[in-house]
Amino acid sequence: MTDLLTVSPELSANHAWFFDLDGTLAEIKPHPDQVEIPDAVLQLLHRLAMQNGGALALISGRSMVELDALTTPFRFPLAGVHGAERRDINGQTHIVTLPQTLKRDVYSQLSAALENLPGAELESKNMAFALHYRQAPQHEATLLMLAKRITARWPQLALQPGKCVLEIKPRGTDKGEAIAAFMQEAPFAGRIPLFVGDDLTDEAGFAAVNRAGGMSIKVGCGETLATWRLANVPDVWRWLKQIHYPQQKQKSASDRRDGYESFSRSI
């Protein structure tokens, strides 16, 4: 059961802010290279970070290089590749590595297999691999068997399903662990964590935030551990604007009556 709200919750508390990117801050596109975050949204994130002592980080399946490119000119703390790489507020990086021979062998096997699966794409992330099938959904079952075979052969690796993608990443890394690591450091330590995400890969982050008594927000439909929900990416943008401009809440309430506002709490 969900309790619909006419405005976003009051966020005057001492929060540590965590955001997924694709499907949360940016619309999902047919190809990852087509994704972008509107400049106005980047400005809102920057302002939110400054108002909270820098306690704002992006937690994504993308690499940190990609995240920096998508958020230029700003430089936020980051966790990329589902936490396998992380950059703290001081710019120090924490990166999980895999043996070169393992990476070479996995890449070789995946590349050979995808030659027979037209439309599917292999993305190498140095310490992880992504099997994309958004343009070839008929290959989902075959790719799942392939990914399971790879992770069974190399127990250092784990499978992480996502939206039209199967990630093969270092075992023991996830978004929840990344958030927990940030929460041990300044300026995040001692704050209430808040995490916004949309995918299966974000559920570990929701679980970590819930355990810490924070606020977990799922974007879109589907079962989730998150306790709050926003309908889509534009609703995330509007919600961020409401945080900075409280006078927008009255308009939001009117929008909801017209069918546009969709912030709800799971109870």
Tab-separated table of N, CA and C in Angstrom, residues 22-131:
chain	number	residue	atom	x	y	z
A	22	ASP	N	21.979	6.851	-14.318
A	22	ASP	CA	21.079	6.431	-15.399
A	22	ASP	C	19.723	6.009	-14.847
A	23	GLY	N	18.663	6.602	-15.357
A	23	GLY	CA	17.324	6.275	-14.888
A	23	GLY	C	16.932	7.007	-13.624
A	24	THR	N	17.832	7.838	-13.119
A	24	THR	CA	17.569	8.601	-11.897
A	24	THR	C	17.793	10.092	-12.142
A	25	LEU	N	19.032	10.469	-12.420
A	25	LEU	CA	19.340	11.860	-12.757
A	25	LEU	C	19.263	12.120	-14.254
A	26	ALA	N	19.319	11.062	-15.042
A	26	ALA	CA	19.285	11.184	-16.506
A	26	ALA	C	18.387	10.110	-17.080
A	27	GLU	N	17.700	10.457	-18.143
A	27	GLU	CA	16.843	9.494	-18.829
A	27	GLU	C	17.690	8.393	-19.468
A	28	ILE	N	17.189	7.172	-19.421
A	28	ILE	CA	17.853	6.067	-20.098
A	28	ILE	C	17.689	6.218	-21.607
A	29	LYS	N	18.771	6.001	-22.343
A	29	LYS	CA	18.770	6.121	-23.798
A	29	LYS	C	19.100	4.763	-24.429
A	30	PRO	N	18.831	4.617	-25.740
A	30	PRO	CA	19.140	3.344	-26.402
A	30	PRO	C	20.599	2.930	-26.260
A	31	HIS	N	21.509	3.917	-26.228
A	31	HIS	CA	22.921	3.620	-26.049
A	31	HIS	C	23.476	4.503	-24.935
A	32	PRO	N	24.333	3.955	-24.065
A	32	PRO	CA	24.849	4.742	-22.926
A	32	PRO	C	25.528	6.043	-23.323
A	33	ASP	N	26.138	6.088	-24.505
A	33	ASP	CA	26.828	7.299	-24.939
A	33	ASP	C	25.873	8.454	-25.226
A	34	GLN	N	24.589	8.173	-25.338
A	34	GLN	CA	23.607	9.211	-25.634
A	34	GLN	C	23.060	9.894	-24.384
A	35	VAL	N	23.428	9.390	-23.233
A	35	VAL	CA	22.886	9.912	-21.968
A	35	VAL	C	23.551	11.241	-21.603
A	36	GLU	N	22.750	12.152	-21.079
A	36	GLU	CA	23.280	13.408	-20.562
A	36	GLU	C	22.397	13.910	-19.425
A	37	ILE	N	23.002	14.702	-18.539
A	37	ILE	CA	22.269	15.344	-17.441
A	37	ILE	C	22.091	16.809	-17.800
A	38	PRO	N	20.859	17.323	-17.768
A	38	PRO	CA	20.651	18.741	-18.097
A	38	PRO	C	21.484	19.656	-17.203
A	39	ASP	N	21.964	20.743	-17.775
A	39	ASP	CA	22.790	21.692	-17.017
A	39	ASP	C	22.071	22.198	-15.770
A	40	ALA	N	20.754	22.436	-15.884
A	40	ALA	CA	20.006	22.944	-14.730
A	40	ALA	C	20.018	21.935	-13.586
A	41	VAL	N	19.985	20.643	-13.905
A	41	VAL	CA	20.016	19.603	-12.877
A	41	VAL	C	21.404	19.536	-12.239
A	42	LEU	N	22.454	19.662	-13.051
A	42	LEU	CA	23.814	19.692	-12.504
A	42	LEU	C	23.986	20.862	-11.539
A	43	GLN	N	23.412	22.006	-11.886
A	43	GLN	CA	23.496	23.167	-11.007
A	43	GLN	C	22.786	22.900	-9.685
A	44	LEU	N	21.631	22.215	-9.742
A	44	LEU	CA	20.905	21.882	-8.518
A	44	LEU	C	21.724	20.937	-7.642
A	45	LEU	N	22.383	19.952	-8.261
A	45	LEU	CA	23.223	19.022	-7.498
A	45	LEU	C	24.387	19.758	-6.849
A	46	HIS	N	25.014	20.641	-7.607
A	46	HIS	CA	26.142	21.403	-7.071
A	46	HIS	C	25.697	22.260	-5.891
A	47	ARG	N	24.568	22.905	-6.040
A	47	ARG	CA	24.061	23.745	-4.955
A	47	ARG	C	23.726	22.900	-3.724
A	48	LEU	N	23.138	21.726	-3.947
A	48	LEU	CA	22.811	20.839	-2.837
A	48	LEU	C	24.073	20.373	-2.120
A	49	ALA	N	25.115	20.072	-2.889
A	49	ALA	CA	26.381	19.671	-2.282
A	49	ALA	C	26.968	20.798	-1.437
A	50	MET	N	26.964	22.005	-1.965
A	50	MET	CA	27.532	23.135	-1.247
A	50	MET	C	26.752	23.426	0.042
A	51	GLN	N	25.446	23.253	-0.005
A	51	GLN	CA	24.624	23.509	1.172
A	51	GLN	C	24.809	22.441	2.248
A	52	ASN	N	25.413	21.314	1.878
A	52	ASN	CA	25.586	20.208	2.824
A	52	ASN	C	27.052	19.832	3.019
A	53	GLY	N	27.904	20.824	2.899
A	53	GLY	CA	29.311	20.615	3.179
A	53	GLY	C	30.000	19.635	2.253
A	54	GLY	N	29.451	19.451	1.066
A	54	GLY	CA	30.051	18.527	0.114
A	54	GLY	C	29.579	17.096	0.248
A	55	ALA	N	28.609	16.843	1.140
A	55	ALA	CA	28.147	15.477	1.403
A	55	ALA	C	27.149	15.022	0.349
A	56	LEU	N	27.618	14.909	-0.882
A	56	LEU	CA	26.806	14.416	-1.995
A	56	LEU	C	27.707	13.600	-2.903
A	57	ALA	N	27.272	12.375	-3.214
A	57	ALA	CA	28.072	11.492	-4.062
A	57	ALA	C	27.188	10.800	-5.092
A	58	LEU	N	27.771	10.480	-6.221
A	58	LEU	CA	27.100	9.681	-7.245
A	58	LEU	C	27.524	8.227	-7.081
A	59	ILE	N	26.540	7.322	-7.133
A	59	ILE	CA	26.774	5.891	-6.942
A	59	ILE	C	26.234	5.188	-8.183
A	60	SER	N	27.113	4.717	-9.062
A	60	SER	CA	26.664	4.278	-10.373
A	60	SER	C	27.384	3.024	-10.846
A	61	GLY	N	26.790	2.379	-11.841
A	61	GLY	CA	27.459	1.274	-12.507
A	61	GLY	C	28.467	1.758	-13.531
A	62	ARG	N	28.379	3.028	-13.907
A	62	ARG	CA	29.349	3.593	-14.840
A	62	ARG	C	30.719	3.743	-14.182
A	63	SER	N	31.749	3.879	-15.003
A	63	SER	CA	33.081	4.139	-14.483
A	63	SER	C	33.167	5.575	-13.977
A	64	MET	N	34.146	5.848	-13.133
A	64	MET	CA	34.319	7.206	-12.627
A	64	MET	C	34.693	8.165	-13.753
A	65	VAL	N	35.416	7.692	-14.757
A	65	VAL	CA	35.751	8.540	-15.902
A	65	VAL	C	34.474	9.008	-16.599
A	66	GLU	N	33.545	8.087	-16.811
A	66	GLU	CA	32.273	8.443	-17.436
A	66	GLU	C	31.475	9.402	-16.561
A	67	LEU	N	31.456	9.142	-15.269
A	67	LEU	CA	30.701	10.001	-14.357
A	67	LEU	C	31.243	11.423	-14.357
A	68	ASP	N	32.563	11.568	-14.352
A	68	ASP	CA	33.156	12.906	-14.411
A	68	ASP	C	32.783	13.610	-15.710
A	69	ALA	N	32.797	12.865	-16.814
A	69	ALA	CA	32.460	13.464	-18.103
A	69	ALA	C	31.016	13.946	-18.132
A	70	LEU	N	30.120	13.196	-17.492
A	70	LEU	CA	28.704	13.542	-17.503
A	70	LEU	C	28.359	14.663	-16.529
A	71	THR	N	29.238	14.958	-15.585
A	71	THR	CA	28.941	15.982	-14.580
A	71	THR	C	29.877	17.187	-14.663
A	72	THR	N	30.657	17.278	-15.732
A	72	THR	CA	31.495	18.468	-15.948
A	72	THR	C	30.614	19.721	-15.983
A	73	PRO	N	31.030	20.804	-15.334
A	73	PRO	CA	32.351	21.125	-14.800
A	73	PRO	C	32.538	20.782	-13.323
A	74	PHE	N	31.600	20.086	-12.733
A	74	PHE	CA	31.682	19.809	-11.310
A	74	PHE	C	32.456	18.506	-11.064
A	75	ARG	N	32.923	18.346	-9.860
A	75	ARG	CA	33.711	17.169	-9.487
A	75	ARG	C	33.194	16.671	-8.140
A	76	PHE	N	32.297	15.695	-8.183
A	76	PHE	CA	31.671	15.157	-6.982
A	76	PHE	C	32.425	13.924	-6.483
A	77	PRO	N	32.292	13.580	-5.203
A	77	PRO	CA	32.695	12.246	-4.774
A	77	PRO	C	31.919	11.202	-5.575
A	78	LEU	N	32.567	10.083	-5.889
A	78	LEU	CA	31.959	9.103	-6.776
A	78	LEU	C	32.197	7.685	-6.296
A	79	ALA	N	31.255	6.803	-6.635
A	79	ALA	CA	31.487	5.362	-6.587
A	79	ALA	C	31.076	4.824	-7.948
A	80	GLY	N	32.024	4.281	-8.691
A	80	GLY	CA	31.746	3.746	-10.012
A	80	GLY	C	31.800	2.234	-10.033
A	81	VAL	N	31.298	1.664	-11.108
A	81	VAL	CA	31.290	0.202	-11.310
A	81	VAL	C	30.709	-0.486	-10.070
A	82	HIS	N	29.589	0.039	-9.600
A	82	HIS	CA	28.863	-0.541	-8.454
A	82	HIS	C	29.731	-0.628	-7.200
A	83	GLY	N	30.624	0.333	-7.037
A	83	GLY	CA	31.447	0.377	-5.835
A	83	GLY	C	32.813	-0.240	-5.985
A	84	ALA	N	33.128	-0.804	-7.139
A	84	ALA	CA	34.458	-1.391	-7.349
A	84	ALA	C	35.533	-0.308	-7.423
A	85	GLU	N	35.119	0.922	-7.727
A	85	GLU	CA	36.042	2.053	-7.667
A	85	GLU	C	35.322	3.208	-6.985
A	86	ARG	N	36.081	3.996	-6.210
A	86	ARG	CA	35.460	5.052	-5.410
A	86	ARG	C	36.450	6.188	-5.237
A	87	ARG	N	35.942	7.419	-5.268
A	87	ARG	CA	36.766	8.604	-5.017
A	87	ARG	C	36.141	9.416	-3.899
A	88	ASP	N	36.891	9.669	-2.843
A	88	ASP	CA	36.324	10.373	-1.698
A	88	ASP	C	36.395	11.884	-1.902
A	89	ILE	N	35.963	12.631	-0.891
A	89	ILE	CA	35.852	14.081	-0.987
A	89	ILE	C	37.215	14.738	-1.208
A	90	ASN	N	38.292	14.066	-0.797
A	90	ASN	CA	39.648	14.604	-0.947
A	90	ASN	C	40.312	14.185	-2.255
A	91	GLY	N	39.594	13.429	-3.072
A	91	GLY	CA	40.160	12.988	-4.339
A	91	GLY	C	40.929	11.696	-4.266
A	92	GLN	N	40.992	11.092	-3.078
A	92	GLN	CA	41.689	9.807	-2.951
A	92	GLN	C	40.824	8.702	-3.547
A	93	THR	N	41.433	7.814	-4.331
A	93	THR	CA	40.685	6.743	-4.973
A	93	THR	C	40.900	5.413	-4.268
A	94	HIS	N	39.875	4.590	-4.299
A	94	HIS	CA	39.896	3.254	-3.717
A	94	HIS	C	39.373	2.315	-4.809
A	95	ILE	N	40.256	1.473	-5.354
A	95	ILE	CA	39.912	0.687	-6.533
A	95	ILE	C	40.182	-0.798	-6.303
A	96	VAL	N	39.174	-1.610	-6.593
A	96	VAL	CA	39.325	-3.059	-6.535
A	96	VAL	C	39.961	-3.521	-7.846
A	97	THR	N	40.980	-4.351	-7.756
A	97	THR	CA	41.656	-4.818	-8.966
A	97	THR	C	41.464	-6.324	-9.132
A	98	LEU	N	41.600	-6.772	-10.365
A	98	LEU	CA	41.549	-8.192	-10.701
A	98	LEU	C	42.829	-8.558	-11.446
A	99	PRO	N	43.266	-9.808	-11.357
A	99	PRO	CA	44.473	-10.221	-12.085
A	99	PRO	C	44.318	-9.987	-13.589
A	100	GLN	N	45.398	-9.548	-14.223
A	100	GLN	CA	45.356	-9.276	-15.651
A	100	GLN	C	44.986	-10.518	-16.453
A	101	THR	N	45.488	-11.672	-16.040
A	101	THR	CA	45.176	-12.901	-16.778
A	101	THR	C	43.689	-13.216	-16.705
A	102	LEU	N	43.076	-12.983	-15.544
A	102	LEU	CA	41.638	-13.219	-15.398
A	102	LEU	C	40.855	-12.284	-16.313
A	103	LYS	N	41.203	-11.006	-16.294
A	103	LYS	CA	40.475	-10.042	-17.124
A	103	LYS	C	40.618	-10.383	-18.602
A	104	ARG	N	41.826	-10.788	-18.997
A	104	ARG	CA	42.057	-11.124	-20.401
A	104	ARG	C	41.246	-12.340	-20.821
A	105	ASP	N	41.230	-13.361	-19.968
A	105	ASP	CA	40.513	-14.595	-20.307
A	105	ASP	C	38.995	-14.366	-20.346
A	106	VAL	N	38.483	-13.601	-19.380
A	106	VAL	CA	37.042	-13.328	-19.357
A	106	VAL	C	36.650	-12.522	-20.582
A	107	TYR	N	37.428	-11.504	-20.883
A	107	TYR	CA	37.108	-10.671	-22.048
A	107	TYR	C	37.137	-11.493	-23.331
A	108	SER	N	38.099	-12.374	-23.442
A	108	SER	CA	38.209	-13.214	-24.637
A	108	SER	C	36.994	-14.111	-24.794
A	109	GLN	N	36.558	-14.736	-23.706
A	109	GLN	CA	35.406	-15.624	-23.770
A	109	GLN	C	34.121	-14.858	-24.081
A	110	LEU	N	33.950	-13.717	-23.447
A	110	LEU	CA	32.746	-12.931	-23.696
A	110	LEU	C	32.718	-12.402	-25.132
A	111	SER	N	33.841	-11.919	-25.607
A	111	SER	CA	33.905	-11.394	-26.971
A	111	SER	C	33.559	-12.469	-27.991
A	112	ALA	N	34.114	-13.669	-27.791
A	112	ALA	CA	33.850	-14.761	-28.723
A	112	ALA	C	32.368	-15.132	-28.724
A	113	ALA	N	31.768	-15.154	-27.536
A	113	ALA	CA	30.356	-15.535	-27.438
A	113	ALA	C	29.451	-14.496	-28.097
A	114	LEU	N	29.774	-13.213	-27.933
A	114	LEU	CA	28.906	-12.168	-28.477
A	114	LEU	C	28.997	-12.040	-30.002
A	115	GLU	N	30.000	-12.647	-30.599
A	115	GLU	CA	30.066	-12.639	-32.057
A	115	GLU	C	28.866	-13.350	-32.675
A	116	ASN	N	28.275	-14.271	-31.913
A	116	ASN	CA	27.114	-15.020	-32.394
A	116	ASN	C	25.793	-14.472	-31.863
A	117	LEU	N	25.853	-13.283	-31.230
A	117	LEU	CA	24.650	-12.678	-30.654
A	117	LEU	C	24.524	-11.243	-31.163
A	118	PRO	N	24.141	-11.073	-32.424
A	118	PRO	CA	24.070	-9.730	-33.014
A	118	PRO	C	23.123	-8.811	-32.249
A	119	GLY	N	23.573	-7.586	-32.032
A	119	GLY	CA	22.786	-6.601	-31.295
A	119	GLY	C	23.183	-6.486	-29.846
A	120	ALA	N	23.753	-7.552	-29.291
A	120	ALA	CA	24.258	-7.496	-27.916
A	120	ALA	C	25.623	-6.820	-27.915
A	121	GLU	N	25.935	-6.104	-26.842
A	121	GLU	CA	27.186	-5.357	-26.770
A	121	GLU	C	27.943	-5.707	-25.491
A	122	LEU	N	29.260	-5.802	-25.622
A	122	LEU	CA	30.137	-6.032	-24.482
A	122	LEU	C	30.836	-4.730	-24.128
A	123	GLU	N	30.734	-4.324	-22.875
A	123	GLU	CA	31.431	-3.147	-22.375
A	123	GLU	C	32.424	-3.568	-21.313
A	124	SER	N	33.683	-3.262	-21.532
A	124	SER	CA	34.724	-3.572	-20.554
A	124	SER	C	34.955	-2.366	-19.661
A	125	LYS	N	34.927	-2.604	-18.351
A	125	LYS	CA	35.124	-1.522	-17.380
A	125	LYS	C	36.388	-1.741	-16.563
A	126	ASN	N	37.363	-2.385	-17.141
A	126	ASN	CA	38.650	-2.692	-16.510
A	126	ASN	C	38.524	-3.804	-15.473
A	127	MET	N	37.773	-3.552	-14.382
A	127	MET	CA	37.609	-4.604	-13.367
A	127	MET	C	36.213	-5.224	-13.416
A	128	ALA	N	35.450	-4.903	-14.459
A	128	ALA	CA	34.098	-5.444	-14.596
A	128	ALA	C	33.711	-5.460	-16.077
A	129	PHE	N	32.639	-6.191	-16.362
A	129	PHE	CA	32.168	-6.316	-17.738
A	129	PHE	C	30.643	-6.183	-17.741
A	130	ALA	N	30.132	-5.516	-18.759
A	130	ALA	CA	28.688	-5.340	-18.893
A	130	ALA	C	28.235	-5.934	-20.214
A	131	LEU	N	27.190	-6.756	-20.149
A	131	LEU	CA	26.586	-7.351	-21.333
A	131	LEU	C	25.264	-6.638	-21.579
